């Protein structure tokens, strides 16, 4: 048993979609969430810049004595997780599009991964596809700055719908019937996406898989918590703005603190 918290981070509020799944799967775990909003979006940073940012967040988690870290960001995972696993000893669990799941799913047509352009263009994603779905046609679609619009908190902004239609309607014409969401901000748009593509298209995100993997790791290491403490939320940006948007997305009261990292 181990009641130390788990560290969860993203460039912004997207990682909260992963945190929600963790809270469902592991209700006794306490978390420290970091939104690196002074540096969002990660998708426009170089690999070196991302390693620097993630290193600072990891150092913060070390000071907070977390027992494991969840990289609740696909972009940070594909560009930095290998390096972080070399530098830090605690378990580090990443978030990547669920390629294995869409490869195994009964499908009639093609599939797509809808992510930030940075993840879509990464070698890491290409390697995952070659490893788990070498014989399946998977289209890689890089969304145009949707995460920045989600950061503003107005999910009903007509620009979001416009951009989703721009990316998704061509997929329907191509006969895509399964879409993996490869950005942790996008699950908050799942209903909107489903409305555009219709009920026959399956949309899968990574939250459940990440939460189950965390449970497996904590179980194997005998590190599951026996008692829940207080979840903490930090942002490198404006804590008031984070609270407002996070409360909307998490449907609950959130108290956040600003931290310089
Ligand atoms: N939420 C992050 C992800 O899963 C992306 C946002 C960003 O590029 O900052 O990739």
mmCIF file of C-alpha atoms and ligand atoms in Angstrom:
data_model
loop_
_atom_site.group_PDB
_atom_site.id
_atom_site.type_symbol
_atom_site.label_atom_id
_atom_site.label_comp_id
_atom_site.label_asym_id
_atom_site.label_seq_id
_atom_site.Cartn_x
_atom_site.Cartn_y
_atom_site.Cartn_z
ATOM 1 C CA UNK A 1 0.000 0.000 0.000
ATOM 2 C CA UNK A 2 1.173 3.507 -0.776
ATOM 3 C CA UNK A 3 -0.894 6.650 -0.172
ATOM 4 C CA UNK A 4 1.498 9.022 -1.942
ATOM 5 C CA UNK A 5 -0.144 10.958 -4.786
ATOM 6 C CA UNK A 6 0.191 10.318 -8.495
ATOM 7 C CA UNK A 7 1.373 13.152 -10.758
ATOM 8 C CA UNK A 8 -0.691 13.871 -13.870
ATOM 9 C CA UNK A 9 0.207 16.578 -16.376
ATOM 10 C CA UNK A 10 -0.619 18.094 -19.738
ATOM 11 C CA UNK A 11 0.086 21.337 -21.550
ATOM 12 C CA UNK A 12 -3.360 22.460 -20.416
ATOM 13 C CA UNK A 13 -6.837 21.272 -19.497
ATOM 14 C CA UNK A 14 -6.836 18.330 -21.937
ATOM 15 C CA UNK A 15 -5.185 16.060 -19.385
ATOM 16 C CA UNK A 16 -8.296 16.409 -17.225
ATOM 17 C CA UNK A 17 -9.995 13.954 -19.621
ATOM 18 C CA UNK A 18 -7.425 11.382 -18.489
ATOM 19 C CA UNK A 19 -7.730 12.395 -14.836
ATOM 20 C CA UNK A 20 -11.503 11.820 -14.972
ATOM 21 C CA UNK A 21 -10.912 8.230 -16.125
ATOM 22 C CA UNK A 22 -8.270 7.686 -13.419
ATOM 23 C CA UNK A 23 -10.693 8.943 -10.771
ATOM 24 C CA UNK A 24 -13.327 6.485 -12.018
ATOM 25 C CA UNK A 25 -10.952 3.500 -12.174
ATOM 26 C CA UNK A 26 -8.976 4.266 -9.006
ATOM 27 C CA UNK A 27 -11.225 6.209 -6.602
ATOM 28 C CA UNK A 28 -8.779 5.866 -3.671
ATOM 29 C CA UNK A 29 -5.855 7.502 -5.469
ATOM 30 C CA UNK A 30 -4.944 11.134 -4.808
ATOM 31 C CA UNK A 31 -3.590 13.177 -7.696
ATOM 32 C CA UNK A 32 -1.537 16.277 -8.308
ATOM 33 C CA UNK A 33 -2.471 17.732 -11.674
ATOM 34 C CA UNK A 34 -0.191 20.178 -13.490
ATOM 35 C CA UNK A 35 -1.389 22.164 -16.497
ATOM 36 C CA UNK A 36 1.598 23.785 -18.207
ATOM 37 C CA UNK A 37 -0.565 26.568 -19.580
ATOM 38 C CA UNK A 38 2.188 29.181 -19.770
ATOM 39 C CA UNK A 39 3.629 26.966 -22.501
ATOM 40 C CA UNK A 40 0.503 25.643 -24.258
ATOM 41 C CA UNK A 41 0.344 24.426 -27.009
ATOM 42 C CA UNK A 42 3.040 21.791 -26.811
ATOM 43 C CA UNK A 43 2.374 20.954 -30.439
ATOM 44 C CA UNK A 44 4.348 23.970 -31.599
ATOM 45 C CA UNK A 45 7.462 23.240 -29.528
ATOM 46 C CA UNK A 46 10.594 21.457 -30.634
ATOM 47 C CA UNK A 47 11.522 18.124 -29.090
ATOM 48 C CA UNK A 48 14.295 19.869 -27.092
ATOM 49 C CA UNK A 49 11.864 22.474 -25.727
ATOM 50 C CA UNK A 50 9.391 19.753 -24.774
ATOM 51 C CA UNK A 51 12.071 17.763 -22.962
ATOM 52 C CA UNK A 52 12.974 20.905 -21.017
ATOM 53 C CA UNK A 53 9.343 21.625 -20.053
ATOM 54 C CA UNK A 54 8.561 18.042 -19.105
ATOM 55 C CA UNK A 55 11.815 17.782 -17.127
ATOM 56 C CA UNK A 56 10.740 20.780 -15.024
ATOM 57 C CA UNK A 57 7.332 19.241 -14.360
ATOM 58 C CA UNK A 58 8.945 15.909 -13.462
ATOM 59 C CA UNK A 59 11.296 17.679 -10.995
ATOM 60 C CA UNK A 60 8.248 19.311 -9.404
ATOM 61 C CA UNK A 61 6.603 15.906 -9.053
ATOM 62 C CA UNK A 62 9.775 14.494 -7.482
ATOM 63 C CA UNK A 63 9.633 17.292 -4.870
ATOM 64 C CA UNK A 64 5.986 16.447 -4.227
ATOM 65 C CA UNK A 65 7.008 12.811 -3.732
ATOM 66 C CA UNK A 66 4.588 11.333 -6.234
ATOM 67 C CA UNK A 67 4.729 7.557 -6.637
ATOM 68 C CA UNK A 68 4.026 7.517 -10.401
ATOM 69 C CA UNK A 69 3.517 9.983 -13.239
ATOM 70 C CA UNK A 70 0.901 9.998 -15.974
ATOM 71 C CA UNK A 71 1.832 11.934 -19.068
ATOM 72 C CA UNK A 72 -1.724 12.952 -19.922
ATOM 73 C CA UNK A 73 -0.633 14.409 -23.246
ATOM 74 C CA UNK A 74 0.026 12.539 -26.471
ATOM 75 C CA UNK A 75 2.441 15.171 -27.773
ATOM 76 C CA UNK A 76 4.570 15.084 -24.617
ATOM 77 C CA UNK A 77 4.469 11.286 -24.614
ATOM 78 C CA UNK A 78 5.639 10.769 -28.182
ATOM 79 C CA UNK A 79 8.466 13.327 -27.932
ATOM 80 C CA UNK A 80 9.702 12.974 -24.343
ATOM 81 C CA UNK A 81 8.723 9.757 -22.576
ATOM 82 C CA UNK A 82 11.777 7.750 -23.652
ATOM 83 C CA UNK A 83 14.083 10.438 -22.258
ATOM 84 C CA UNK A 84 12.065 10.807 -19.021
ATOM 85 C CA UNK A 85 12.171 7.060 -18.404
ATOM 86 C CA UNK A 86 15.964 7.256 -18.611
ATOM 87 C CA UNK A 87 16.124 10.156 -16.150
ATOM 88 C CA UNK A 88 13.552 9.233 -13.472
ATOM 89 C CA UNK A 89 13.038 6.035 -11.535
ATOM 90 C CA UNK A 90 9.318 6.186 -10.779
ATOM 91 C CA UNK A 91 6.814 4.496 -13.128
ATOM 92 C CA UNK A 92 5.892 6.853 -15.996
ATOM 93 C CA UNK A 93 2.787 6.016 -17.988
ATOM 94 C CA UNK A 94 2.203 7.747 -21.289
ATOM 95 C CA UNK A 95 -0.851 8.489 -23.392
ATOM 96 C CA UNK A 96 -0.902 7.466 -27.036
ATOM 97 C CA UNK A 97 -3.707 6.871 -29.540
ATOM 98 C CA UNK A 98 -5.266 3.420 -29.064
ATOM 99 C CA UNK A 99 -3.950 1.880 -32.276
ATOM 100 C CA UNK A 100 -4.201 -1.680 -30.910
ATOM 101 C CA UNK A 101 -7.868 -1.154 -30.061
ATOM 102 C CA UNK A 102 -8.861 0.155 -33.477
ATOM 103 C CA UNK A 103 -6.827 -2.577 -35.157
ATOM 104 C CA UNK A 104 -8.809 -5.278 -33.310
ATOM 105 C CA UNK A 105 -12.206 -3.658 -33.622
ATOM 106 C CA UNK A 106 -14.710 -5.156 -36.080
ATOM 107 C CA UNK A 107 -14.711 -2.563 -38.836
ATOM 108 C CA UNK A 108 -16.004 -2.387 -42.342
ATOM 109 C CA UNK A 109 -13.746 0.326 -43.617
ATOM 110 C CA UNK A 110 -10.738 2.474 -42.959
ATOM 111 C CA UNK A 111 -9.641 4.067 -39.716
ATOM 112 C CA UNK A 112 -8.148 7.373 -38.642
ATOM 113 C CA UNK A 113 -6.138 8.890 -35.824
ATOM 114 C CA UNK A 114 -7.208 12.456 -35.073
ATOM 115 C CA UNK A 115 -4.505 14.260 -33.084
ATOM 116 C CA UNK A 116 -2.438 17.420 -32.991
ATOM 117 C CA UNK A 117 -0.259 17.841 -36.102
ATOM 118 C CA UNK A 118 2.816 17.253 -33.906
ATOM 119 C CA UNK A 119 1.602 13.805 -32.859
ATOM 120 C CA UNK A 120 0.364 13.013 -36.376
ATOM 121 C CA UNK A 121 3.832 13.758 -37.772
ATOM 122 C CA UNK A 122 5.784 11.902 -35.091
ATOM 123 C CA UNK A 123 7.904 8.850 -35.752
ATOM 124 C CA UNK A 124 6.584 7.418 -32.478
ATOM 125 C CA UNK A 125 3.037 7.232 -33.879
ATOM 126 C CA UNK A 126 4.274 5.757 -37.146
ATOM 127 C CA UNK A 127 6.176 3.101 -35.167
ATOM 128 C CA UNK A 128 3.051 2.265 -33.133
ATOM 129 C CA UNK A 129 1.061 1.812 -36.339
ATOM 130 C CA UNK A 130 3.762 -0.395 -37.865
ATOM 131 C CA UNK A 131 3.901 -2.459 -34.687
ATOM 132 C CA UNK A 132 0.207 -2.928 -33.931
ATOM 133 C CA UNK A 133 -1.634 -2.340 -37.197
ATOM 134 C CA UNK A 134 0.763 -2.877 -40.089
ATOM 135 C CA UNK A 135 -1.946 -4.103 -42.452
ATOM 136 C CA UNK A 136 -4.612 -1.549 -41.701
ATOM 137 C CA UNK A 137 -5.105 1.731 -43.480
ATOM 138 C CA UNK A 138 -4.907 4.419 -40.822
ATOM 139 C CA UNK A 139 -5.214 8.037 -41.866
ATOM 140 C CA UNK A 140 -3.333 10.492 -39.671
ATOM 141 C CA UNK A 141 -5.232 13.760 -39.292
ATOM 142 C CA UNK A 142 -3.657 16.749 -37.526
ATOM 143 C CA UNK A 143 -6.323 19.076 -36.072
ATOM 144 C CA UNK A 144 -5.917 22.820 -36.543
ATOM 145 C CA UNK A 145 -5.332 24.380 -33.131
ATOM 146 C CA UNK A 146 -8.446 22.877 -31.580
ATOM 147 C CA UNK A 147 -6.643 22.508 -28.248
ATOM 148 C CA UNK A 148 -6.179 26.276 -28.087
ATOM 149 C CA UNK A 149 -9.909 26.842 -28.578
ATOM 150 C CA UNK A 150 -10.697 24.223 -25.899
ATOM 151 C CA UNK A 151 -8.289 26.023 -23.525
ATOM 152 C CA UNK A 152 -10.593 29.057 -23.784
ATOM 153 C CA UNK A 153 -13.370 26.955 -22.252
ATOM 154 C CA UNK A 154 -16.163 27.738 -24.714
ATOM 155 C CA UNK A 155 -16.849 24.363 -26.287
ATOM 156 C CA UNK A 156 -19.772 25.892 -28.161
ATOM 157 C CA UNK A 157 -17.548 28.306 -30.034
ATOM 158 C CA UNK A 158 -18.762 27.940 -33.657
ATOM 159 C CA UNK A 159 -15.132 27.903 -34.802
ATOM 160 C CA UNK A 160 -14.704 24.498 -33.104
ATOM 161 C CA UNK A 161 -17.596 23.005 -35.080
ATOM 162 C CA UNK A 162 -16.264 24.568 -38.284
ATOM 163 C CA UNK A 163 -12.800 23.072 -37.794
ATOM 164 C CA UNK A 164 -14.166 19.673 -36.828
ATOM 165 C CA UNK A 165 -16.300 19.580 -39.970
ATOM 166 C CA UNK A 166 -13.310 20.607 -42.060
ATOM 167 C CA UNK A 167 -11.262 17.656 -40.764
ATOM 168 C CA UNK A 168 -13.928 15.000 -40.344
ATOM 169 C CA UNK A 169 -16.280 15.280 -43.312
ATOM 170 C CA UNK A 170 -13.533 14.207 -45.778
ATOM 171 C CA UNK A 171 -12.963 11.112 -43.605
ATOM 172 C CA UNK A 172 -16.585 10.073 -44.092
ATOM 173 C CA UNK A 173 -16.180 10.411 -47.841
ATOM 174 C CA UNK A 174 -13.156 8.114 -47.554
ATOM 175 C CA UNK A 175 -15.213 5.453 -45.755
ATOM 176 C CA UNK A 176 -13.542 5.820 -42.345
ATOM 177 C CA UNK A 177 -15.636 4.122 -39.666
ATOM 178 C CA UNK A 178 -13.368 4.194 -36.601
ATOM 179 C CA UNK A 179 -11.508 7.211 -35.231
ATOM 180 C CA UNK A 180 -8.957 7.163 -32.403
ATOM 181 C CA UNK A 181 -8.616 10.497 -30.606
ATOM 182 C CA UNK A 182 -4.912 11.241 -30.249
ATOM 183 C CA UNK A 183 -5.066 14.445 -28.234
ATOM 184 C CA UNK A 184 -6.293 14.508 -24.654
ATOM 185 C CA UNK A 185 -8.191 17.724 -25.275
ATOM 186 C CA UNK A 186 -10.420 16.034 -27.871
ATOM 187 C CA UNK A 187 -12.506 13.727 -25.642
ATOM 188 C CA UNK A 188 -14.220 16.912 -24.459
ATOM 189 C CA UNK A 189 -15.433 17.260 -28.065
ATOM 190 C CA UNK A 190 -16.553 13.650 -28.399
ATOM 191 C CA UNK A 191 -20.279 14.416 -28.603
ATOM 192 C CA UNK A 192 -19.710 17.113 -31.198
ATOM 193 C CA UNK A 193 -17.502 14.785 -33.220
ATOM 194 C CA UNK A 194 -20.090 11.993 -33.012
ATOM 195 C CA UNK A 195 -22.803 14.358 -34.207
ATOM 196 C CA UNK A 196 -20.720 15.251 -37.270
ATOM 197 C CA UNK A 197 -19.639 11.710 -38.210
ATOM 198 C CA UNK A 198 -22.862 9.931 -37.192
ATOM 199 C CA UNK A 199 -23.510 7.009 -34.850
ATOM 200 C CA UNK A 200 -22.069 4.375 -37.177
ATOM 201 C CA UNK A 201 -18.539 5.713 -36.752
ATOM 202 C CA UNK A 202 -16.828 4.451 -33.626
ATOM 203 C CA UNK A 203 -14.818 7.046 -31.679
ATOM 204 C CA UNK A 204 -12.302 5.809 -29.140
ATOM 205 C CA UNK A 205 -10.091 7.764 -26.787
ATOM 206 C CA UNK A 206 -7.192 6.683 -24.595
ATOM 207 C CA UNK A 207 -8.452 7.612 -21.107
ATOM 208 C CA UNK A 208 -9.783 4.194 -20.088
ATOM 209 C CA UNK A 209 -6.663 2.396 -21.323
ATOM 210 C CA UNK A 210 -4.355 4.781 -19.438
ATOM 211 C CA UNK A 211 -6.344 4.405 -16.222
ATOM 212 C CA UNK A 212 -6.341 0.592 -16.506
ATOM 213 C CA UNK A 213 -2.594 0.583 -17.202
ATOM 214 C CA UNK A 214 -2.016 2.742 -14.110
ATOM 215 C CA UNK A 215 -4.070 0.322 -12.025
ATOM 216 C CA UNK A 216 -2.057 -2.607 -13.371
ATOM 217 C CA UNK A 217 1.276 -0.919 -12.612
ATOM 218 C CA UNK A 218 0.252 0.149 -9.096
ATOM 219 C CA UNK A 219 -1.108 -3.331 -8.384
ATOM 220 C CA UNK A 220 2.048 -5.071 -9.626
ATOM 221 C CA UNK A 221 4.267 -2.733 -7.603
ATOM 222 C CA UNK A 222 2.040 -3.077 -4.539
ATOM 223 C CA UNK A 223 1.524 0.698 -4.567
ATOM 224 C CA UNK A 224 -2.261 1.073 -4.588
ATOM 225 C CA UNK A 225 -3.559 3.656 -2.117
ATOM 226 C CA UNK A 226 -5.773 2.650 0.777
ATOM 227 C CA UNK A 227 -7.170 6.098 1.436
ATOM 228 C CA UNK A 228 -7.889 9.132 -0.695
ATOM 229 C CA UNK A 229 -6.440 12.526 0.204
ATOM 230 C CA UNK A 230 -7.056 15.936 -1.386
ATOM 231 C CA UNK A 231 -6.455 16.282 -5.107
ATOM 232 C CA UNK A 232 -4.321 19.302 -5.967
ATOM 233 C CA UNK A 233 -4.354 21.342 -9.177
ATOM 234 C CA UNK A 234 -1.542 23.577 -10.402
ATOM 235 C CA UNK A 235 -1.111 25.678 -13.501
ATOM 236 C CA UNK A 236 1.887 27.581 -14.783
ATOM 237 C CA UNK A 237 -0.700 29.997 -16.222
ATOM 238 C CA UNK A 238 -3.616 31.892 -14.710
ATOM 239 C CA UNK A 239 -5.142 29.881 -11.855
ATOM 240 C CA UNK A 240 -8.510 31.705 -12.014
ATOM 241 C CA UNK A 241 -8.907 30.895 -15.691
ATOM 242 C CA UNK A 242 -7.852 27.286 -15.113
ATOM 243 C CA UNK A 243 -10.434 26.896 -12.342
ATOM 244 C CA UNK A 244 -13.218 28.277 -14.497
ATOM 245 C CA UNK A 245 -12.503 26.024 -17.476
ATOM 246 C CA UNK A 246 -11.668 22.951 -15.354
ATOM 247 C CA UNK A 247 -14.916 23.278 -13.382
ATOM 248 C CA UNK A 248 -16.843 23.337 -16.644
ATOM 249 C CA UNK A 249 -15.022 20.254 -17.964
ATOM 250 C CA UNK A 250 -14.922 18.263 -14.704
ATOM 251 C CA UNK A 251 -18.419 19.312 -13.600
ATOM 252 C CA UNK A 252 -17.269 20.053 -10.065
ATOM 253 C CA UNK A 253 -15.558 22.605 -7.838
ATOM 254 C CA UNK A 254 -11.807 22.993 -8.492
ATOM 255 C CA UNK A 255 -9.299 25.046 -6.512
ATOM 256 C CA UNK A 256 -6.055 25.661 -8.390
ATOM 257 C CA UNK A 257 -2.748 27.338 -7.564
ATOM 258 C CA UNK A 258 -0.285 29.056 -9.830
ATOM 259 C CA UNK A 259 3.213 27.592 -9.946
ATOM 260 C CA UNK A 260 6.290 28.807 -11.802
ATOM 261 C CA UNK A 261 8.187 25.929 -13.302
HETATM 262 N N1 LIG B 1 -3.365 17.604 -24.936
HETATM 263 C C1 LIG B 1 -2.188 17.478 -25.736
HETATM 264 C C2 LIG B 1 -2.073 16.111 -26.398
HETATM 265 O O1 LIG B 1 -2.668 15.158 -25.980
HETATM 266 C C3 LIG B 1 -1.962 18.457 -26.822
HETATM 267 C C4 LIG B 1 -2.061 19.865 -26.641
HETATM 268 C C5 LIG B 1 -0.857 20.666 -27.094
HETATM 269 O O2 LIG B 1 -0.345 20.505 -28.205
HETATM 270 O O3 LIG B 1 -0.497 21.460 -26.255
HETATM 271 O O4 LIG B 1 -1.364 15.964 -27.355
#
